[in-house]
Amino acid sequence: MSFFRSFTFASLLMAGTGLLFPAASFAGDHHGSRGDDDDRVPPVTDPLTRQECGACHMPFPAALMPAASWQAVMGDLSNHFGEDASLPPAKVTAITDYLTRNAGRGSLSTGAPLTRISEQGWWVREHRNEVSPRQWEQVGSKANCKACHKGAEQGDFER
Amino acid sequence: MRSLLIVGGLAAALVTGTAAWAAGPRDDILAALAAQAKAEQPAFTGFDAARGKTFFQSAHSGGKPDTPSCTTCHGMDPRQPGQTRAGKSIEPMAVSQQPTRFTDQEKIDKWFERNCSSVLGRACTAVEKGDFITYLSQQ
């Protein structure tokens, strides 16, 4: 009987977790096309990258920044936009490898790489005059893509 | 009477459910921390939930300016979900809400290492870790 109760309790918990995290069932192999002026990008498919980056924020698609930007971000995880996001060296290497292999095309600027997605030229252009200060206040953080782009985690930024 | 039975049954399920997968590892983790605490501070006599609560809720100095407290992301009520600065929801820290909390040594080490650095600008002591886990285990 106690086994049955434990089992029921565990099942309830699991069902609850499933409801809280519908994204867990996301089929990670969907790739959007990469045409010109296309607002779809391949979502993060690497399980380690999804898990570690996704612990604190939506796992941002690699194509949103050039390789040099990802290298700069991954090279300073203990100062990660105001927090310490350190990882063991082997994980840093594996994630950096995934992100740089799938990175977007970089600009030819010679200065230090821009480490925020929201600093990239395309991002600034796409959001200019699109979002009011009051809306930004509701979004909270520019890292919170999903506040407006409901399909962001699947790489869909068309809406 | 029937509702009493249902409530009793749920309580029993909760107790057996929790005991089945959580209490063991957490007790072992706390015992190891207590041994470390004793080594760090010979006057150590045991972990204290009230001290843990103060630690959890206080604004600290020495860390990164955007994260002065555990509550910056976890919120003042550990039975409620928190939110990262990037807007992602964090499961409640209270063991009553999330029975698997503090049962995975690797996960505990990872987050204390990062978050003590972010909030305090240094590693947490064994006493601080043990007080923190003791407080949240009773929430």
PDB file of N, CA and C in Angstrom, chain B residues 44-134:
ATOM      1  N   PHE B  44      31.244  25.051  16.637  1.00  0.00           N
ATOM      2  CA  PHE B  44      29.982  24.727  15.933  1.00  0.00           C
ATOM      3  C   PHE B  44      29.181  23.666  16.693  1.00  0.00           C
ATOM      4  N   THR B  45      27.883  23.942  16.890  1.00  0.00           N
ATOM      5  CA  THR B  45      27.058  22.969  17.627  1.00  0.00           C
ATOM      6  C   THR B  45      25.901  22.418  16.805  1.00  0.00           C
ATOM      7  N   GLY B  46      25.651  22.998  15.635  1.00  0.00           N
ATOM      8  CA  GLY B  46      24.553  22.474  14.815  1.00  0.00           C
ATOM      9  C   GLY B  46      24.023  23.556  13.891  1.00  0.00           C
ATOM     10  N   PHE B  47      23.334  23.149  12.847  1.00  0.00           N
ATOM     11  CA  PHE B  47      22.773  24.115  11.908  1.00  0.00           C
ATOM     12  C   PHE B  47      21.509  24.739  12.488  1.00  0.00           C
ATOM     13  N   ASP B  48      21.196  25.924  11.994  1.00  0.00           N
ATOM     14  CA  ASP B  48      20.129  26.713  12.594  1.00  0.00           C
ATOM     15  C   ASP B  48      19.246  27.315  11.492  1.00  0.00           C
ATOM     16  N   ALA B  49      17.971  26.913  11.501  1.00  0.00           N
ATOM     17  CA  ALA B  49      17.044  27.382  10.453  1.00  0.00           C
ATOM     18  C   ALA B  49      16.853  28.897  10.516  1.00  0.00           C
ATOM     19  N   ALA B  50      16.815  29.463  11.712  1.00  0.00           N
ATOM     20  CA  ALA B  50      16.607  30.917  11.846  1.00  0.00           C
ATOM     21  C   ALA B  50      17.781  31.679  11.232  1.00  0.00           C
ATOM     22  N   ARG B  51      19.007  31.169  11.495  1.00  0.00           N
ATOM     23  CA  ARG B  51      20.201  31.785  10.894  1.00  0.00           C
ATOM     24  C   ARG B  51      20.133  31.651   9.372  1.00  0.00           C
ATOM     25  N   GLY B  52      19.664  30.508   8.910  1.00  0.00           N
ATOM     26  CA  GLY B  52      19.532  30.277   7.470  1.00  0.00           C
ATOM     27  C   GLY B  52      18.543  31.242   6.837  1.00  0.00           C
ATOM     28  N   LYS B  53      17.447  31.508   7.556  1.00  0.00           N
ATOM     29  CA  LYS B  53      16.429  32.437   7.048  1.00  0.00           C
ATOM     30  C   LYS B  53      17.018  33.842   6.913  1.00  0.00           C
ATOM     31  N   THR B  54      17.755  34.281   7.943  1.00  0.00           N
ATOM     32  CA  THR B  54      18.384  35.606   7.890  1.00  0.00           C
ATOM     33  C   THR B  54      19.357  35.690   6.719  1.00  0.00           C
ATOM     34  N   PHE B  55      20.156  34.636   6.569  1.00  0.00           N
ATOM     35  CA  PHE B  55      21.130  34.592   5.471  1.00  0.00           C
ATOM     36  C   PHE B  55      20.412  34.689   4.127  1.00  0.00           C
ATOM     37  N   PHE B  56      19.330  33.931   3.984  1.00  0.00           N
ATOM     38  CA  PHE B  56      18.560  33.884   2.726  1.00  0.00           C
ATOM     39  C   PHE B  56      17.956  35.246   2.396  1.00  0.00           C
ATOM     40  N   GLN B  57      17.444  35.931   3.413  1.00  0.00           N
ATOM     41  CA  GLN B  57      16.681  37.167   3.151  1.00  0.00           C
ATOM     42  C   GLN B  57      17.537  38.433   3.159  1.00  0.00           C
ATOM     43  N   SER B  58      18.740  38.360   3.735  1.00  0.00           N
ATOM     44  CA  SER B  58      19.541  39.582   3.888  1.00  0.00           C
ATOM     45  C   SER B  58      20.114  40.078   2.568  1.00  0.00           C
ATOM     46  N   ALA B  59      20.354  41.390   2.533  1.00  0.00           N
ATOM     47  CA  ALA B  59      21.157  41.963   1.453  1.00  0.00           C
ATOM     48  C   ALA B  59      22.611  41.881   1.901  1.00  0.00           C
ATOM     49  N   HIS B  60      23.453  41.274   1.084  1.00  0.00           N
ATOM     50  CA  HIS B  60      24.865  41.076   1.422  1.00  0.00           C
ATOM     51  C   HIS B  60      25.706  42.099   0.669  1.00  0.00           C
ATOM     52  N   SER B  61      26.945  42.194   1.061  1.00  0.00           N
ATOM     53  CA  SER B  61      27.849  43.058   0.308  1.00  0.00           C
ATOM     54  C   SER B  61      29.054  42.229  -0.120  1.00  0.00           C
ATOM     55  N   GLY B  62      29.772  42.737  -1.091  1.00  0.00           N
ATOM     56  CA  GLY B  62      30.970  42.026  -1.556  1.00  0.00           C
ATOM     57  C   GLY B  62      30.746  41.271  -2.852  1.00  0.00           C
ATOM     58  N   GLY B  63      29.493  41.040  -3.204  1.00  0.00           N
ATOM     59  CA  GLY B  63      29.201  40.323  -4.444  1.00  0.00           C
ATOM     60  C   GLY B  63      28.969  41.272  -5.603  1.00  0.00           C
ATOM     61  N   LYS B  64      28.293  40.758  -6.621  1.00  0.00           N
ATOM     62  CA  LYS B  64      28.027  41.582  -7.798  1.00  0.00           C
ATOM     63  C   LYS B  64      26.834  42.495  -7.505  1.00  0.00           C
ATOM     64  N   PRO B  65      26.881  43.743  -7.984  1.00  0.00           N
ATOM     65  CA  PRO B  65      25.867  44.735  -7.602  1.00  0.00           C
ATOM     66  C   PRO B  65      24.428  44.342  -7.963  1.00  0.00           C
ATOM     67  N   ASP B  66      24.259  43.566  -9.047  1.00  0.00           N
ATOM     68  CA  ASP B  66      22.894  43.236  -9.464  1.00  0.00           C
ATOM     69  C   ASP B  66      22.266  42.105  -8.652  1.00  0.00           C
ATOM     70  N   THR B  67      23.082  41.420  -7.844  1.00  0.00           N
ATOM     71  CA  THR B  67      22.554  40.288  -7.078  1.00  0.00           C
ATOM     72  C   THR B  67      22.957  40.389  -5.612  1.00  0.00           C
ATOM     73  N   PRO B  68      22.378  41.334  -4.858  1.00  0.00           N
ATOM     74  CA  PRO B  68      22.777  41.513  -3.465  1.00  0.00           C
ATOM     75  C   PRO B  68      22.253  40.425  -2.518  1.00  0.00           C
ATOM     76  N   SER B  69      21.253  39.667  -2.933  1.00  0.00           N
ATOM     77  CA  SER B  69      20.616  38.723  -2.001  1.00  0.00           C
ATOM     78  C   SER B  69      20.148  37.474  -2.736  1.00  0.00           C
ATOM     79  N   CYS B  70      19.987  36.384  -1.974  1.00  0.00           N
ATOM     80  CA  CYS B  70      19.372  35.172  -2.534  1.00  0.00           C
ATOM     81  C   CYS B  70      18.000  35.519  -3.102  1.00  0.00           C
ATOM     82  N   THR B  71      17.334  36.483  -2.402  1.00  0.00           N
ATOM     83  CA  THR B  71      15.961  36.820  -2.775  1.00  0.00           C
ATOM     84  C   THR B  71      15.877  37.617  -4.077  1.00  0.00           C
ATOM     85  N   THR B  72      17.028  38.115  -4.563  1.00  0.00           N
ATOM     86  CA  THR B  72      17.013  38.826  -5.846  1.00  0.00           C
ATOM     87  C   THR B  72      16.351  37.944  -6.905  1.00  0.00           C
ATOM     88  N   CYS B  73      16.703  36.675  -6.907  1.00  0.00           N
ATOM     89  CA  CYS B  73      16.124  35.751  -7.890  1.00  0.00           C
ATOM     90  C   CYS B  73      15.082  34.804  -7.279  1.00  0.00           C
ATOM     91  N   HIS B  74      15.299  34.393  -6.016  1.00  0.00           N
ATOM     92  CA  HIS B  74      14.396  33.391  -5.431  1.00  0.00           C
ATOM     93  C   HIS B  74      13.170  34.000  -4.773  1.00  0.00           C
ATOM     94  N   GLY B  75      13.160  35.312  -4.530  1.00  0.00           N
ATOM     95  CA  GLY B  75      12.018  35.947  -3.874  1.00  0.00           C
ATOM     96  C   GLY B  75      12.051  35.752  -2.367  1.00  0.00           C
ATOM     97  N   MET B  76      11.262  36.548  -1.653  1.00  0.00           N
ATOM     98  CA  MET B  76      11.280  36.504  -0.185  1.00  0.00           C
ATOM     99  C   MET B  76      10.605  35.249   0.363  1.00  0.00           C
ATOM    100  N   ASP B  77       9.637  34.700  -0.386  1.00  0.00           N
ATOM    101  CA  ASP B  77       8.922  33.509   0.093  1.00  0.00           C
ATOM    102  C   ASP B  77       9.418  32.285  -0.665  1.00  0.00           C
ATOM    103  N   PRO B  78      10.206  31.442   0.002  1.00  0.00           N
ATOM    104  CA  PRO B  78      10.791  30.291  -0.722  1.00  0.00           C
ATOM    105  C   PRO B  78       9.763  29.256  -1.161  1.00  0.00           C
ATOM    106  N   ARG B  79       8.503  29.422  -0.681  1.00  0.00           N
ATOM    107  CA  ARG B  79       7.468  28.479  -1.132  1.00  0.00           C
ATOM    108  C   ARG B  79       6.870  28.909  -2.475  1.00  0.00           C
ATOM    109  N   GLN B  80       7.253  30.101  -2.910  1.00  0.00           N
ATOM    110  CA  GLN B  80       6.776  30.599  -4.206  1.00  0.00           C
ATOM    111  C   GLN B  80       7.897  30.455  -5.250  1.00  0.00           C
ATOM    112  N   PRO B  81       7.536  30.373  -6.531  1.00  0.00           N
ATOM    113  CA  PRO B  81       8.590  30.333  -7.553  1.00  0.00           C
ATOM    114  C   PRO B  81       9.361  31.653  -7.582  1.00  0.00           C
ATOM    115  N   GLY B  82      10.599  31.579  -7.995  1.00  0.00           N
ATOM    116  CA  GLY B  82      11.391  32.785  -8.189  1.00  0.00           C
ATOM    117  C   GLY B  82      11.493  33.099  -9.670  1.00  0.00           C
ATOM    118  N   GLN B  83      12.362  34.050  -9.981  1.00  0.00           N
ATOM    119  CA  GLN B  83      12.545  34.424 -11.385  1.00  0.00           C
ATOM    120  C   GLN B  83      13.981  34.898 -11.599  1.00  0.00           C
ATOM    121  N   THR B  84      14.638  34.372 -12.629  1.00  0.00           N
ATOM    122  CA  THR B  84      15.995  34.844 -12.915  1.00  0.00           C
ATOM    123  C   THR B  84      15.923  36.268 -13.443  1.00  0.00           C
ATOM    124  N   ARG B  85      17.063  36.947 -13.463  1.00  0.00           N
ATOM    125  CA  ARG B  85      17.085  38.317 -13.973  1.00  0.00           C
ATOM    126  C   ARG B  85      16.749  38.342 -15.456  1.00  0.00           C
ATOM    127  N   ALA B  86      16.892  37.207 -16.119  1.00  0.00           N
ATOM    128  CA  ALA B  86      16.558  37.125 -17.546  1.00  0.00           C
ATOM    129  C   ALA B  86      15.092  36.729 -17.757  1.00  0.00           C
ATOM    130  N   GLY B  87      14.327  36.609 -16.666  1.00  0.00           N
ATOM    131  CA  GLY B  87      12.894  36.395 -16.801  1.00  0.00           C
ATOM    132  C   GLY B  87      12.425  34.954 -16.745  1.00  0.00           C
ATOM    133  N   LYS B  88      13.354  34.005 -16.509  1.00  0.00           N
ATOM    134  CA  LYS B  88      12.939  32.603 -16.466  1.00  0.00           C
ATOM    135  C   LYS B  88      12.463  32.238 -15.059  1.00  0.00           C
ATOM    136  N   SER B  89      11.410  31.463 -14.977  1.00  0.00           N
ATOM    137  CA  SER B  89      10.868  31.049 -13.683  1.00  0.00           C
ATOM    138  C   SER B  89      11.819  30.047 -13.008  1.00  0.00           C
ATOM    139  N   ILE B  90      11.948  30.165 -11.674  1.00  0.00           N
ATOM    140  CA  ILE B  90      12.758  29.222 -10.895  1.00  0.00           C
ATOM    141  C   ILE B  90      11.820  28.468  -9.958  1.00  0.00           C
ATOM    142  N   GLU B  91      11.908  27.156  -9.945  1.00  0.00           N
ATOM    143  CA  GLU B  91      11.101  26.356  -9.042  1.00  0.00           C
ATOM    144  C   GLU B  91      11.307  26.809  -7.597  1.00  0.00           C
ATOM    145  N   PRO B  92      10.285  26.710  -6.748  1.00  0.00           N
ATOM    146  CA  PRO B  92      10.459  27.116  -5.346  1.00  0.00           C
ATOM    147  C   PRO B  92      11.637  26.396  -4.686  1.00  0.00           C
ATOM    148  N   MET B  93      12.290  27.084  -3.748  1.00  0.00           N
ATOM    149  CA  MET B  93      13.420  26.497  -3.024  1.00  0.00           C
ATOM    150  C   MET B  93      12.945  25.623  -1.863  1.00  0.00           C
ATOM    151  N   ALA B  94      11.724  25.871  -1.383  1.00  0.00           N
ATOM    152  CA  ALA B  94      11.209  25.138  -0.217  1.00  0.00           C
ATOM    153  C   ALA B  94      11.040  23.662  -0.554  1.00  0.00           C
ATOM    154  N   VAL B  95      11.551  22.820   0.316  1.00  0.00           N
ATOM    155  CA  VAL B  95      11.472  21.379   0.099  1.00  0.00           C
ATOM    156  C   VAL B  95      10.013  20.904   0.076  1.00  0.00           C
ATOM    157  N   SER B  96       9.135  21.588   0.828  1.00  0.00           N
ATOM    158  CA  SER B  96       7.718  21.185   0.817  1.00  0.00           C
ATOM    159  C   SER B  96       7.115  21.331  -0.581  1.00  0.00           C
ATOM    160  N   GLN B  97       7.638  22.260  -1.361  1.00  0.00           N
ATOM    161  CA  GLN B  97       7.106  22.495  -2.702  1.00  0.00           C
ATOM    162  C   GLN B  97       7.874  21.713  -3.758  1.00  0.00           C
ATOM    163  N   GLN B  98       9.122  21.386  -3.451  1.00  0.00           N
ATOM    164  CA  GLN B  98      10.009  20.776  -4.439  1.00  0.00           C
ATOM    165  C   GLN B  98      10.852  19.726  -3.711  1.00  0.00           C
ATOM    166  N   PRO B  99      10.283  18.518  -3.533  1.00  0.00           N
ATOM    167  CA  PRO B  99      10.915  17.521  -2.649  1.00  0.00           C
ATOM    168  C   PRO B  99      12.314  17.065  -3.084  1.00  0.00           C
ATOM    169  N   THR B 100      12.709  17.315  -4.329  1.00  0.00           N
ATOM    170  CA  THR B 100      14.036  16.873  -4.748  1.00  0.00           C
ATOM    171  C   THR B 100      15.126  17.892  -4.413  1.00  0.00           C
ATOM    172  N   ARG B 101      14.745  19.045  -3.848  1.00  0.00           N
ATOM    173  CA  ARG B 101      15.753  20.061  -3.489  1.00  0.00           C
ATOM    174  C   ARG B 101      16.785  19.475  -2.529  1.00  0.00           C
ATOM    175  N   PHE B 102      18.042  19.826  -2.760  1.00  0.00           N
ATOM    176  CA  PHE B 102      19.156  19.477  -1.867  1.00  0.00           C
ATOM    177  C   PHE B 102      19.347  17.963  -1.710  1.00  0.00           C
ATOM    178  N   THR B 103      19.115  17.231  -2.795  1.00  0.00           N
ATOM    179  CA  THR B 103      19.370  15.789  -2.767  1.00  0.00           C
ATOM    180  C   THR B 103      20.439  15.397  -3.790  1.00  0.00           C
ATOM    181  N   ASP B 104      20.912  16.357  -4.571  1.00  0.00           N
ATOM    182  CA  ASP B 104      21.873  16.073  -5.642  1.00  0.00           C
ATOM    183  C   ASP B 104      23.153  16.885  -5.366  1.00  0.00           C
ATOM    184  N   GLN B 105      24.182  16.178  -4.911  1.00  0.00           N
ATOM    185  CA  GLN B 105      25.405  16.862  -4.476  1.00  0.00           C
ATOM    186  C   GLN B 105      26.018  17.728  -5.578  1.00  0.00           C
ATOM    187  N   GLU B 106      26.030  17.209  -6.779  1.00  0.00           N
ATOM    188  CA  GLU B 106      26.648  17.950  -7.892  1.00  0.00           C
ATOM    189  C   GLU B 106      25.906  19.264  -8.147  1.00  0.00           C
ATOM    190  N   LYS B 107      24.577  19.176  -8.114  1.00  0.00           N
ATOM    191  CA  LYS B 107      23.747  20.362  -8.341  1.00  0.00           C
ATOM    192  C   LYS B 107      23.941  21.380  -7.203  1.00  0.00           C
ATOM    193  N   ILE B 108      23.998  20.887  -5.983  1.00  0.00           N
ATOM    194  CA  ILE B 108      24.202  21.766  -4.819  1.00  0.00           C
ATOM    195  C   ILE B 108      25.540  22.499  -4.956  1.00  0.00           C
ATOM    196  N   ASP B 109      26.588  21.749  -5.267  1.00  0.00           N
ATOM    197  CA  ASP B 109      27.927  22.347  -5.381  1.00  0.00           C
ATOM    198  C   ASP B 109      27.955  23.398  -6.488  1.00  0.00           C
ATOM    199  N   LYS B 110      27.341  23.065  -7.611  1.00  0.00           N
ATOM    200  CA  LYS B 110      27.346  23.975  -8.761  1.00  0.00           C
ATOM    201  C   LYS B 110      26.708  25.304  -8.408  1.00  0.00           C
ATOM    202  N   TRP B 111      25.535  25.259  -7.769  1.00  0.00           N
ATOM    203  CA  TRP B 111      24.790  26.505  -7.536  1.00  0.00           C
ATOM    204  C   TRP B 111      25.326  27.283  -6.349  1.00  0.00           C
ATOM    205  N   PHE B 112      25.837  26.602  -5.316  1.00  0.00           N
ATOM    206  CA  PHE B 112      26.493  27.359  -4.237  1.00  0.00           C
ATOM    207  C   PHE B 112      27.737  28.063  -4.786  1.00  0.00           C
ATOM    208  N   GLU B 113      28.488  27.366  -5.620  1.00  0.00           N
ATOM    209  CA  GLU B 113      29.715  27.973  -6.148  1.00  0.00           C
ATOM    210  C   GLU B 113      29.387  29.249  -6.931  1.00  0.00           C
ATOM    211  N   ARG B 114      28.428  29.161  -7.826  1.00  0.00           N
ATOM    212  CA  ARG B 114      28.060  30.327  -8.633  1.00  0.00           C
ATOM    213  C   ARG B 114      27.404  31.424  -7.795  1.00  0.00           C
ATOM    214  N   ASN B 115      26.412  31.018  -7.020  1.00  0.00           N
ATOM    215  CA  ASN B 115      25.570  32.035  -6.385  1.00  0.00           C
ATOM    216  C   ASN B 115      26.239  32.672  -5.170  1.00  0.00           C
ATOM    217  N   CYS B 116      27.077  31.938  -4.445  1.00  0.00           N
ATOM    218  CA  CYS B 116      27.817  32.572  -3.350  1.00  0.00           C
ATOM    219  C   CYS B 116      28.782  33.596  -3.950  1.00  0.00           C
ATOM    220  N   SER B 117      29.375  33.254  -5.090  1.00  0.00           N
ATOM    221  CA  SER B 117      30.251  34.197  -5.777  1.00  0.00           C
ATOM    222  C   SER B 117      29.468  35.435  -6.223  1.00  0.00           C
ATOM    223  N   SER B 118      28.283  35.234  -6.815  1.00  0.00           N
ATOM    224  CA  SER B 118      27.477  36.371  -7.293  1.00  0.00           C
ATOM    225  C   SER B 118      26.994  37.244  -6.132  1.00  0.00           C
ATOM    226  N   VAL B 119      26.524  36.620  -5.065  1.00  0.00           N
ATOM    227  CA  VAL B 119      25.863  37.368  -3.986  1.00  0.00           C
ATOM    228  C   VAL B 119      26.865  37.868  -2.938  1.00  0.00           C
ATOM    229  N   LEU B 120      27.844  37.034  -2.583  1.00  0.00           N
ATOM    230  CA  LEU B 120      28.773  37.383  -1.501  1.00  0.00           C
ATOM    231  C   LEU B 120      30.165  37.767  -2.003  1.00  0.00           C
ATOM    232  N   GLY B 121      30.479  37.381  -3.222  1.00  0.00           N
ATOM    233  CA  GLY B 121      31.822  37.636  -3.734  1.00  0.00           C
ATOM    234  C   GLY B 121      32.861  36.710  -3.132  1.00  0.00           C
ATOM    235  N   ARG B 122      32.425  35.606  -2.572  1.00  0.00           N
ATOM    236  CA  ARG B 122      33.331  34.614  -1.981  1.00  0.00           C
ATOM    237  C   ARG B 122      32.580  33.279  -1.895  1.00  0.00           C
ATOM    238  N   ALA B 123      33.314  32.220  -1.527  1.00  0.00           N
ATOM    239  CA  ALA B 123      32.661  30.933  -1.310  1.00  0.00           C
ATOM    240  C   ALA B 123      31.860  30.998  -0.006  1.00  0.00           C
ATOM    241  N   CYS B 124      30.769  30.245   0.069  1.00  0.00           N
ATOM    242  CA  CYS B 124      30.025  30.151   1.324  1.00  0.00           C
ATOM    243  C   CYS B 124      30.742  29.186   2.257  1.00  0.00           C
ATOM    244  N   THR B 125      30.590  29.402   3.544  1.00  0.00           N
ATOM    245  CA  THR B 125      31.148  28.467   4.523  1.00  0.00           C
ATOM    246  C   THR B 125      30.212  27.266   4.655  1.00  0.00           C
ATOM    247  N   ALA B 126      30.714  26.204   5.266  1.00  0.00           N
ATOM    248  CA  ALA B 126      29.879  25.022   5.493  1.00  0.00           C
ATOM    249  C   ALA B 126      28.708  25.361   6.409  1.00  0.00           C
ATOM    250  N   VAL B 127      28.932  26.255   7.373  1.00  0.00           N
ATOM    251  CA  VAL B 127      27.843  26.650   8.280  1.00  0.00           C
ATOM    252  C   VAL B 127      26.743  27.374   7.493  1.00  0.00           C
ATOM    253  N   GLU B 128      27.147  28.290   6.635  1.00  0.00           N
ATOM    254  CA  GLU B 128      26.149  29.011   5.826  1.00  0.00           C
ATOM    255  C   GLU B 128      25.357  28.045   4.937  1.00  0.00           C
ATOM    256  N   LYS B 129      26.062  27.109   4.314  1.00  0.00           N
ATOM    257  CA  LYS B 129      25.370  26.152   3.438  1.00  0.00           C
ATOM    258  C   LYS B 129      24.396  25.282   4.244  1.00  0.00           C
ATOM    259  N   GLY B 130      24.857  24.799   5.380  1.00  0.00           N
ATOM    260  CA  GLY B 130      24.031  23.908   6.202  1.00  0.00           C
ATOM    261  C   GLY B 130      22.823  24.643   6.779  1.00  0.00           C
ATOM    262  N   ASP B 131      23.025  25.890   7.227  1.00  0.00           N
ATOM    263  CA  ASP B 131      21.907  26.686   7.740  1.00  0.00           C
ATOM    264  C   ASP B 131      20.867  26.925   6.643  1.00  0.00           C
ATOM    265  N   PHE B 132      21.365  27.225   5.448  1.00  0.00           N
ATOM    266  CA  PHE B 132      20.512  27.510   4.284  1.00  0.00           C
ATOM    267  C   PHE B 132      19.643  26.289   3.949  1.00  0.00           C
ATOM    268  N   ILE B 133      20.283  25.123   3.872  1.00  0.00           N
ATOM    269  CA  ILE B 133      19.543  23.898   3.540  1.00  0.00           C
ATOM    270  C   ILE B 133      18.573  23.537   4.667  1.00  0.00           C
ATOM    271  N   THR B 134      19.009  23.747   5.918  1.00  0.00           N
ATOM    272  CA  THR B 134      18.140  23.432   7.057  1.00  0.00           C
ATOM    273  C   THR B 134      16.893  24.315   7.037  1.00  0.00           C
TER     274      THR B 134
END
